[in-house]
Coordinates of C-alpha atoms in Angstrom, one line a residue:
M1 CA -0.2 0.2 0.0
Y2 CA 1.1 3.5 -0.4
R3 CA -0.2 6.8 0.4
R4 CA -1.2 9.8 -1.5
S5 CA 1.4 12.4 -1.9
T6 CA -0.7 15.3 -2.2
P7 CA -3.6 15.9 0.1
W8 CA -7.6 15.9 -1.8
R9 CA -9.1 18.4 -0.8
R10 CA -12.7 17.9 0.9
T11 CA -15.8 19.4 -0.7
A12 CA -19.6 19.3 0.2
L13 CA -21.6 16.7 -1.9
S14 CA -24.0 18.8 -4.4
A15 CA -27.7 17.9 -4.3
L16 CA -28.5 15.8 -7.2
G17 CA -32.1 16.0 -6.6
A18 CA -34.7 13.4 -4.9
L19 CA -33.9 10.2 -5.6
V20 CA -36.2 7.1 -5.8
T21 CA -35.1 5.5 -2.7
A22 CA -34.7 1.6 -2.2
A23 CA -32.8 -1.0 0.1
L24 CA -32.5 -3.7 2.2
I25 CA -30.7 -4.5 5.6
A26 CA -28.5 -6.8 6.5
T27 CA -26.3 -8.0 9.3
A28 CA -22.8 -7.1 8.8
Q29 CA -20.1 -9.0 10.2
P30 CA -17.6 -7.1 12.3
A31 CA -14.7 -5.5 10.2
G32 CA -11.9 -7.7 9.7
A33 CA -13.8 -10.6 10.4
A34 CA -13.2 -13.9 8.5
P35 CA -16.7 -14.9 5.9
A36 CA -17.8 -17.5 7.1
P37 CA -18.1 -20.8 4.5
V38 CA -21.1 -19.7 1.7
G39 CA -23.4 -22.7 1.2
P40 CA -26.3 -23.1 -0.8
A41 CA -28.8 -21.3 1.6
D42 CA -27.0 -18.0 1.8
R43 CA -26.4 -17.6 -1.6
D44 CA -30.3 -17.3 -1.6
S45 CA -29.4 -14.0 0.5
M46 CA -28.6 -11.1 -1.3
G47 CA -27.8 -9.4 2.4
R48 CA -25.7 -11.8 3.5
A49 CA -23.7 -11.6 0.1
F50 CA -23.3 -8.0 0.5
A51 CA -22.3 -8.4 3.9
R52 CA -19.7 -11.4 3.4
A53 CA -18.4 -9.4 -0.2
A54 CA -17.7 -6.6 2.0
S55 CA -15.9 -8.3 4.8
E56 CA -13.9 -10.3 2.4
F57 CA -12.4 -7.1 0.6
G58 CA -12.7 -4.3 2.9
V59 CA -15.0 -2.6 1.0
P60 CA -17.5 -0.5 3.1
R61 CA -21.2 -2.6 3.2
D62 CA -23.1 0.8 2.4
L63 CA -20.9 1.6 -0.4
L64 CA -21.5 -1.8 -1.7
V65 CA -25.1 -1.7 -2.0
A66 CA -25.1 2.0 -2.9
V67 CA -23.1 1.0 -6.1
G68 CA -25.2 -1.9 -6.6
Y69 CA -28.6 0.2 -6.4
G70 CA -27.0 2.9 -8.5
E71 CA -26.3 0.5 -11.3
T72 CA -29.5 -2.0 -11.0
H73 CA -31.7 -1.4 -8.5
L74 CA -30.6 -4.8 -7.2
D75 CA -31.8 -6.4 -9.6
G76 CA -29.8 -9.2 -11.6
H77 CA -32.1 -9.1 -14.8
R78 CA -31.7 -13.1 -14.9
G79 CA -28.1 -13.0 -16.2
E80 CA -29.6 -10.7 -19.2
P81 CA -26.9 -8.1 -20.1
S82 CA -27.7 -4.4 -20.4
Q83 CA -27.0 -2.0 -23.2
A84 CA -23.3 -1.6 -22.2
N85 CA -22.9 -5.8 -21.9
G86 CA -22.8 -5.3 -18.1
Y87 CA -24.2 -8.0 -15.9
G88 CA -25.8 -9.1 -12.4
V89 CA -26.3 -6.7 -9.4
M90 CA -23.1 -4.9 -9.5
H91 CA -22.9 -4.4 -13.8
L92 CA -20.1 -6.2 -14.4
V93 CA -19.1 -5.1 -17.6
S94 CA -17.1 -7.0 -20.7
N95 CA -17.2 -4.4 -23.6
P96 CA -14.3 -2.9 -25.7
R97 CA -13.4 0.0 -23.2
S98 CA -14.6 -1.5 -20.1
R99 CA -13.4 -5.0 -18.8
T100 CA -14.7 -5.3 -15.3
L101 CA -16.5 -8.6 -15.9
E102 CA -12.8 -10.3 -16.7
K103 CA -11.5 -8.4 -14.2
A104 CA -13.5 -9.7 -11.5
A105 CA -12.9 -13.3 -12.9
E106 CA -9.2 -12.6 -12.3
L107 CA -9.6 -11.2 -8.9
T108 CA -12.0 -13.8 -7.3
G109 CA -11.3 -17.4 -9.6
E110 CA -14.9 -17.0 -10.3
P111 CA -16.0 -18.2 -13.6
S112 CA -17.4 -15.4 -15.9
A113 CA -20.6 -17.8 -16.2
G114 CA -20.9 -17.7 -12.6
L115 CA -20.3 -13.9 -12.5
R116 CA -22.9 -13.2 -14.9
T117 CA -25.8 -15.2 -13.3
D118 CA -25.0 -16.0 -9.7
T119 CA -26.0 -13.1 -7.4
A120 CA -23.5 -13.7 -5.1
A121 CA -21.0 -14.4 -7.3
N122 CA -21.6 -11.4 -9.0
I123 CA -21.5 -8.8 -5.9
R124 CA -18.5 -10.4 -4.5
G125 CA -16.6 -9.6 -8.3
G126 CA -17.8 -6.1 -7.7
A127 CA -16.3 -6.2 -4.1
A128 CA -13.0 -7.5 -5.5
V129 CA -13.1 -4.9 -8.6
L130 CA -13.7 -1.8 -6.2
R131 CA -10.5 -3.0 -3.8
S132 CA -8.3 -3.3 -7.0
Y133 CA -9.2 -0.2 -7.8
A134 CA -8.8 1.7 -4.0
D135 CA -5.3 -0.4 -3.8
G136 CA -4.4 1.2 -7.0
L137 CA -5.0 4.8 -5.6
G138 CA -3.5 3.7 -2.4
L139 CA -5.9 4.0 0.4
D140 CA -4.9 2.7 3.5
A141 CA -6.4 0.5 5.8
T142 CA -7.9 3.2 7.9
E143 CA -8.8 5.2 4.9
R144 CA -10.8 2.2 3.6
R145 CA -13.1 2.4 6.4
S146 CA -14.8 5.7 5.7
V147 CA -16.8 5.7 2.4
D148 CA -15.9 9.6 1.9
E149 CA -12.7 8.2 0.9
W150 CA -13.9 5.9 -1.9
Y151 CA -15.7 8.6 -4.4
P152 CA -12.6 8.4 -6.5
V153 CA -12.7 4.9 -6.7
V154 CA -16.6 4.8 -7.4
A155 CA -15.9 7.0 -10.2
R156 CA -13.7 4.9 -11.7
Y157 CA -16.0 2.0 -11.5
G158 CA -18.6 3.7 -13.5
G159 CA -16.0 3.3 -16.4
A160 CA -16.6 7.0 -18.0
T161 CA -13.3 8.4 -19.6
D162 CA -14.2 12.1 -18.9
T163 CA -14.1 13.5 -15.3
A164 CA -17.7 14.9 -15.7
T165 CA -19.8 11.9 -16.6
A166 CA -17.8 10.1 -13.7
R167 CA -18.4 12.4 -11.4
L168 CA -22.2 12.1 -12.0
Y169 CA -21.6 8.3 -11.7
A170 CA -20.0 9.0 -8.2
D171 CA -22.4 11.6 -7.0
T172 CA -25.5 9.6 -7.5
V173 CA -23.8 6.8 -5.5
Y174 CA -23.2 9.3 -2.9
T175 CA -26.6 11.1 -3.0
L176 CA -28.1 7.0 -2.3
L177 CA -25.5 7.2 0.9
G178 CA -27.1 10.2 2.2
Q179 CA -30.6 9.3 1.7
G180 CA -30.5 5.8 2.4
I181 CA -31.8 3.0 0.5
T182 CA -34.7 0.2 1.3
A183 CA -35.3 -2.1 -1.9
D184 CA -37.5 -4.9 -1.9
V185 CA -35.4 -7.3 -4.0
A186 CA -35.7 -11.6 -5.0
G187 CA -37.0 -13.8 -2.4
G188 CA -39.1 -11.2 -0.3
E189 CA -36.0 -9.7 1.0
R190 CA -35.4 -6.3 1.7
V191 CA -32.0 -4.5 1.7
T192 CA -31.3 -1.0 3.4
V193 CA -28.8 1.5 3.9
R194 CA -29.4 4.1 6.7
P195 CA -29.3 7.7 5.9
R196 CA -25.8 9.2 6.9
A197 CA -23.8 12.5 6.4
V198 CA -21.4 12.2 3.4
E199 CA -18.8 14.7 2.1
P200 CA -17.2 12.5 -0.2
E201 CA -12.9 13.3 -1.0
R202 CA -13.2 13.8 -4.7
G203 CA -10.1 14.2 -5.2
R204 CA -9.2 15.4 -8.6
Y205 CA -12.9 15.3 -9.0
A206 CA -13.3 18.4 -7.4
A207 CA -11.4 20.2 -9.9
D208 CA -14.4 20.9 -12.1
A209 CA -16.6 22.0 -8.9
A210 CA -17.5 25.4 -8.0
G211 CA -19.3 26.0 -5.0
G212 CA -19.9 22.3 -4.6
R213 CA -21.6 21.7 -7.7
Q214 CA -20.5 20.6 -11.0
R215 CA -20.8 22.9 -13.9
A216 CA -22.3 21.6 -17.3
A217 CA -22.6 22.6 -20.9
L218 CA -26.2 23.7 -21.7
S219 CA -28.3 21.7 -24.4
P220 CA -28.2 23.8 -27.6
D221 CA -31.8 22.5 -28.5
Y222 CA -33.9 21.9 -25.6
P223 CA -32.7 24.9 -22.6
P224 CA -33.8 23.0 -19.6
A225 CA -30.8 19.8 -20.5
A226 CA -27.4 19.9 -20.0
W227 CA -25.4 19.2 -22.8
V228 CA -22.9 15.9 -22.9
P229 CA -21.9 15.1 -26.9
A230 CA -21.6 11.5 -28.0
N231 CA -18.6 10.3 -29.4
A232 CA -18.4 11.0 -33.2
A233 CA -18.4 7.7 -34.3
N234 CA -21.9 7.0 -32.6
Y235 CA -23.9 9.2 -34.9
S236 CA -24.4 11.0 -38.2
A237 CA -24.1 14.7 -38.8
G238 CA -27.3 16.4 -40.8
R239 CA -30.5 14.4 -41.9
S240 CA -31.4 12.9 -45.1
A241 CA -35.3 13.4 -44.1
S242 CA -37.4 15.6 -42.3
I243 CA -37.9 15.0 -38.3
S244 CA -41.4 13.5 -38.0
T245 CA -41.3 11.0 -35.1
V246 CA -40.4 10.9 -31.6
V247 CA -39.4 7.4 -30.5
V248 CA -39.3 6.5 -26.6
H249 CA -36.6 4.2 -25.5
V250 CA -35.2 2.3 -22.1
T251 CA -31.4 2.4 -21.5
Q252 CA -31.2 -0.9 -19.9
G253 CA -28.5 0.7 -17.8
S254 CA -28.0 3.6 -15.3
Y255 CA -28.2 7.1 -16.5
A256 CA -24.7 7.8 -15.9
G257 CA -23.7 4.4 -17.4
T258 CA -25.6 5.4 -20.6
I259 CA -24.0 8.5 -21.2
S260 CA -20.8 6.9 -20.7
W261 CA -21.8 4.3 -23.4
F262 CA -22.9 6.6 -26.3
Q263 CA -19.4 8.4 -25.7
N264 CA -17.5 5.2 -26.3
P265 CA -16.8 4.7 -30.0
S266 CA -17.2 1.1 -30.2
S267 CA -20.8 1.4 -29.1
Q268 CA -22.2 2.5 -32.6
V269 CA -25.2 4.0 -30.7
S270 CA -26.7 6.8 -29.4
S271 CA -29.8 9.1 -28.7
H272 CA -30.5 12.7 -28.9
Y273 CA -31.7 12.8 -25.4
V274 CA -31.3 11.1 -22.2
V275 CA -33.8 11.0 -19.0
R276 CA -33.0 10.0 -15.5
S277 CA -35.2 8.2 -13.5
S278 CA -35.1 9.8 -10.0
D279 CA -35.6 13.6 -11.0
G280 CA -36.5 13.4 -15.0
A281 CA -32.6 15.6 -15.5
V282 CA -32.4 15.6 -19.0
T283 CA -28.7 15.3 -20.8
Q284 CA -28.9 16.0 -24.8
M285 CA -26.5 14.3 -26.3
V286 CA -26.5 14.6 -30.0
R287 CA -28.4 17.4 -31.9
D288 CA -31.9 17.6 -33.3
S289 CA -30.4 18.4 -36.9
D290 CA -28.2 15.3 -37.0
T291 CA -28.9 11.4 -37.2
A292 CA -28.4 9.7 -33.9
Y293 CA -28.1 5.9 -34.1
H294 CA -30.9 4.3 -32.2
A295 CA -34.1 3.2 -34.0
R296 CA -32.6 1.6 -37.6
S297 CA -35.2 2.5 -40.1
A298 CA -36.5 5.5 -38.4
N299 CA -33.0 6.5 -37.6
S300 CA -33.3 9.6 -40.4
S301 CA -36.6 10.9 -39.3
S302 CA -36.9 10.7 -35.5
L303 CA -35.6 11.9 -32.2
G304 CA -34.7 9.1 -29.9
I305 CA -35.2 9.6 -26.2
E306 CA -33.9 7.7 -23.6
H307 CA -34.9 7.0 -20.1
E308 CA -32.8 5.4 -17.6
G309 CA -34.1 1.7 -16.4
Y310 CA -34.8 -1.5 -17.4
V311 CA -38.0 -2.8 -19.4
A312 CA -38.6 -5.4 -16.8
D313 CA -38.5 -3.0 -14.2
P314 CA -41.0 -0.7 -13.2
S315 CA -39.7 1.1 -10.2
W316 CA -37.2 3.4 -12.3
F317 CA -40.5 4.8 -14.1
T318 CA -41.0 7.9 -11.8
D319 CA -43.6 10.4 -12.0
A320 CA -40.8 12.9 -12.1
M321 CA -39.3 10.9 -15.5
Y322 CA -42.7 10.8 -16.9
R323 CA -43.2 14.6 -16.4
S324 CA -39.9 15.5 -17.3
S325 CA -39.8 13.4 -20.7
A326 CA -43.4 14.3 -21.7
A327 CA -42.2 18.3 -21.3
L328 CA -39.7 17.3 -24.0
T329 CA -41.6 15.1 -26.3
K330 CA -44.4 18.0 -26.4
Y331 CA -41.4 20.9 -26.6
L332 CA -40.0 18.7 -29.7
C333 CA -43.6 18.1 -31.2
D334 CA -44.5 21.8 -30.8
R335 CA -40.8 22.8 -32.9
Y336 CA -41.1 20.7 -35.4
G337 CA -44.8 20.0 -36.2
I338 CA -44.9 16.6 -35.0
P339 CA -48.3 15.4 -34.4
K340 CA -49.1 14.7 -30.5
D341 CA -50.5 10.9 -31.1
R342 CA -49.3 7.6 -30.7
A343 CA -48.6 7.5 -34.5
H344 CA -46.1 9.9 -34.1
V345 CA -44.9 9.4 -30.4
V346 CA -43.8 5.7 -30.6
G347 CA -42.0 3.1 -28.6
H348 CA -39.0 1.4 -30.1
A349 CA -41.0 -2.0 -30.5
E350 CA -43.2 0.0 -32.8
V351 CA -40.8 1.0 -35.2
P352 CA -40.8 -1.3 -38.6
G353 CA -37.4 -3.4 -39.0
N354 CA -36.5 -3.4 -35.0
D355 CA -36.1 -6.0 -32.7
H356 CA -36.4 -4.7 -29.4
T357 CA -39.3 -4.8 -26.7
D358 CA -38.8 -0.8 -25.4
P359 CA -40.6 0.7 -23.3
G360 CA -42.1 -2.6 -22.7
P361 CA -45.6 -3.0 -20.9
N362 CA -44.4 -1.5 -17.7
W363 CA -44.0 2.2 -19.3
N364 CA -47.6 3.6 -18.8
W365 CA -48.5 5.2 -22.8
N366 CA -51.8 6.6 -21.6
Y367 CA -50.4 8.9 -18.8
Y368 CA -47.6 10.0 -20.6
M369 CA -49.7 11.0 -23.9
Q370 CA -52.0 12.8 -21.2
L371 CA -49.0 14.7 -20.2
V372 CA -47.4 15.4 -23.7
G373 CA -51.2 16.8 -24.1
G374 CA -52.3 14.3 -27.6
S375 CA -53.8 11.6 -28.0
S376 CA -53.1 8.3 -26.1
G377 CA -55.2 6.0 -28.5
G378 CA -53.5 4.7 -31.7
G379 CA -53.0 7.4 -33.9
G380 CA -53.9 6.3 -37.3
V381 CA -54.5 2.6 -36.4
Q382 CA -58.6 1.9 -36.1
L383 CA -59.0 0.1 -32.8
N384 CA -62.7 0.8 -32.2
F385 CA -65.0 -1.6 -34.0
A386 CA -68.7 -2.7 -33.4
S387 CA -67.5 -6.2 -32.2
Y388 CA -64.2 -7.8 -32.3
S389 CA -63.7 -11.1 -34.2
T390 CA -61.6 -14.2 -33.2
L391 CA -58.0 -14.0 -35.0
R392 CA -55.6 -16.5 -35.3
S393 CA -52.4 -17.3 -38.2
G394 CA -53.6 -16.5 -41.7
S395 CA -56.0 -13.8 -40.6
T396 CA -55.7 -10.4 -42.0
G397 CA -57.1 -7.4 -42.0
A398 CA -57.7 -4.3 -39.8
Q399 CA -58.4 -6.0 -36.5
V400 CA -55.3 -8.0 -37.2
T401 CA -53.4 -4.5 -37.5
A402 CA -55.1 -3.4 -34.3
V403 CA -53.8 -6.3 -32.5
Q404 CA -50.4 -5.3 -33.8
T405 CA -50.6 -2.0 -32.7
L406 CA -51.8 -3.3 -29.2
L407 CA -49.3 -5.6 -28.5
N408 CA -46.4 -3.3 -30.1
Q409 CA -47.7 -0.7 -27.5
Q410 CA -47.4 -3.2 -24.7
G411 CA -44.1 -4.1 -25.4
Y412 CA -44.8 -7.5 -27.3
D413 CA -43.0 -7.5 -30.6
A414 CA -45.4 -8.1 -33.4
G415 CA -43.6 -6.9 -36.0
T416 CA -44.6 -4.1 -38.7
A417 CA -48.7 -3.8 -38.1
D418 CA -49.0 -4.6 -41.5
G419 CA -52.6 -6.6 -40.8
I420 CA -50.9 -10.1 -41.6
F421 CA -51.1 -12.4 -38.7
G422 CA -47.9 -14.1 -39.4
T423 CA -45.4 -16.5 -37.0
R424 CA -44.2 -13.2 -35.1
T425 CA -47.7 -12.0 -34.2
V426 CA -48.5 -15.5 -33.1
N427 CA -45.4 -15.4 -30.7
A428 CA -46.6 -12.1 -29.6
V429 CA -49.9 -12.9 -28.8
R430 CA -49.0 -16.2 -27.0
S431 CA -46.2 -13.8 -24.7
F432 CA -48.8 -11.5 -24.0
Q433 CA -51.3 -14.1 -23.1
T434 CA -48.7 -16.1 -20.7
A435 CA -48.1 -13.0 -19.1
R436 CA -51.9 -12.4 -18.5
G437 CA -52.6 -15.7 -17.2
L438 CA -54.9 -16.7 -20.3
T439 CA -54.2 -20.0 -22.8
S440 CA -51.4 -19.3 -24.6
D441 CA -52.7 -20.8 -28.0
G442 CA -51.8 -18.1 -29.7
V443 CA -55.1 -17.5 -31.1
V444 CA -57.0 -13.7 -30.3
G445 CA -61.0 -14.3 -29.2
A446 CA -62.8 -13.0 -26.7
R447 CA -60.8 -13.0 -23.3
T448 CA -57.3 -11.9 -25.2
W449 CA -59.2 -9.3 -27.0
T450 CA -60.5 -7.8 -23.7
A451 CA -57.0 -8.2 -21.9
L452 CA -55.6 -6.2 -24.9
L453 CA -58.3 -3.6 -25.4
A454 CA -57.9 -2.7 -21.4
A455 CA -54.2 -2.7 -20.8
G456 CA -53.1 0.5 -19.4
S457 CA -53.5 2.9 -16.4
T458 CA -56.5 2.1 -14.0
P459 CA -58.2 5.4 -13.3
V460 CA -61.4 5.1 -11.0
V461 CA -64.3 6.3 -13.7
R462 CA -67.7 6.5 -13.3
E463 CA -70.7 7.8 -14.8
G464 CA -70.0 11.4 -16.0
S465 CA -66.3 10.8 -16.2
T466 CA -64.9 11.5 -20.1
G467 CA -61.3 10.7 -21.7
A468 CA -59.0 8.1 -23.0
A469 CA -59.4 5.6 -20.4
V470 CA -63.3 6.1 -20.9
E471 CA -63.0 5.0 -24.8
R472 CA -60.5 2.5 -23.4
L473 CA -62.9 0.7 -21.8
Q474 CA -66.0 0.7 -23.6
R475 CA -63.5 -1.1 -26.2
A476 CA -62.7 -3.8 -23.8
L477 CA -66.6 -3.8 -22.6
T478 CA -67.2 -4.8 -26.1
A479 CA -65.3 -7.5 -26.5
A480 CA -65.8 -8.9 -23.1
L481 CA -69.4 -8.9 -23.4
G482 CA -69.6 -9.3 -27.1
R483 CA -72.2 -6.8 -27.9
T484 CA -71.8 -3.2 -29.3
V485 CA -70.9 -0.5 -26.5
S486 CA -71.0 2.9 -27.8
I487 CA -67.2 3.9 -28.0
D488 CA -66.8 7.5 -27.4
G489 CA -65.3 8.5 -24.6
Q490 CA -68.4 9.6 -22.6
F491 CA -69.3 7.4 -19.5
G492 CA -73.3 7.7 -19.9
S493 CA -75.6 5.4 -18.6
G494 CA -75.5 3.5 -21.5
T495 CA -71.4 2.5 -20.4
A496 CA -72.8 2.6 -16.9
Q497 CA -75.4 -0.9 -17.5
A498 CA -72.7 -2.5 -19.3
V499 CA -70.4 -2.2 -16.5
R500 CA -72.9 -3.2 -14.5
D501 CA -73.8 -6.1 -16.6
Y502 CA -69.8 -7.5 -16.9
Q503 CA -69.4 -7.1 -13.0
S504 CA -72.4 -8.9 -12.4
G505 CA -71.2 -11.5 -14.7
R506 CA -68.1 -11.6 -13.0
G507 CA -69.0 -11.6 -9.5
L508 CA -67.8 -8.6 -8.7
G509 CA -69.8 -5.5 -6.8
A510 CA -72.4 -4.4 -9.4
D511 CA -71.7 -0.5 -8.7
G512 CA -71.0 0.8 -12.1
I513 CA -68.2 2.1 -11.0
V514 CA -64.6 1.0 -12.6
G515 CA -61.9 0.5 -10.1
A516 CA -59.1 -1.3 -9.7
A517 CA -61.0 -4.9 -9.4
T518 CA -62.7 -4.2 -12.4
W519 CA -59.8 -2.7 -14.4
S520 CA -57.8 -6.0 -13.1
A521 CA -60.5 -8.2 -14.2
L522 CA -60.6 -6.9 -17.6
Q523 CA -56.8 -6.8 -18.0
T524 CA -56.5 -10.6 -17.2
G525 CA -59.2 -11.0 -19.9
R526 CA -61.8 -12.1 -17.5

């Protein structure tokens, strides 16, 4: 070990805005205690895994949890990689610029396959990498016991090559430590970190700070956003078509990690904007007038907005994120004359020629489009019919187009909404049916139609209510009851009677009011 020759200047942690807190409390071992053998039962406990790894490698347990939570909300995503090819709770990365997965394997002796899929091994690998970085910076045993001394180590763990993005990553971790974490994780466990006062030793990362706050360039196109340009290899200057669409994405990674990935020339991807989960902060990375690489066939005519988080985890989709992103989308639509409807504000999954599923079934399109100030319906796609026919492989027509549109909106990849019920649509229907507890036969009958048409937010609506949610309800009732319910967005006496009929037939309280229980029944195809 060696000590730093130059003292680090202590600076106060800047406020980053309210973060969505989460976490789990575990019993930590005394400092320096030898880790107990890890058995199969222990590997099921994330809390014990954090405690053991912290003790083995001399990394503060709460810091280790905060790094993992900032990366993944402590969700290993069943070993599936992030956008940057990172794995597990600790986001061990294997890409041309960052090799923390390989480094963890070398340091721990754990095979790469285990580090990707086994949570305990992954947490141990993350702790080993952090400790190796601490050793490289010369932190001694006394310094390692203070979380404030680990700031440069955390900044390096984020993998960014520029100071501003590295600091953004580390500041997120230290804000989590300051606010505390309470996260419900797999197996019914709860991991927690108690709030604490933090004054991180930023070292060289303090050089760009003024008064404890990082200075950032402002966006040239959207005034509320910061400006951090993507690497020039990841987008093309100029456009070959006029801007006509906004594409909504989910990053499959963290905010700072996504910014760093778009700065990596090997990624070959980018988007125009990135939105943070905790407080809705926005960073622009590609000028509106340039072509970001985000949506294949739609690149030349679209603007891409990435949202921090993971498709399968709704905890990332905060109200702050929805409101901030919707304000950005409204601004872009107004500026470029883009209609505020679901034919022109689309998910990545809905763009022809793409193989992605984001933003997925947890993205609340109805709420989002209400905030944008446009239509939450299918845009130019017809969804309203006097009756809904049974559809299967080989079917064609407008109702097939409606099914494909609804599936794509919910994150089930039905391919291009071309009105042809082919293999891709069959597979998407089966996936949707499985998720809703329906018979997975790939046939769209009354129950599947009902679940598809009812999907979305679940506001309480009753006689006198109006709007998109009522229209969605009327479509679902038409399919469920097998009779025409007027689809006009007006909750009148006819709709109230249809609701009571539906409730009576499903053993629900027949009060004519559509609350959580009635929505739940509709959305599961009852």
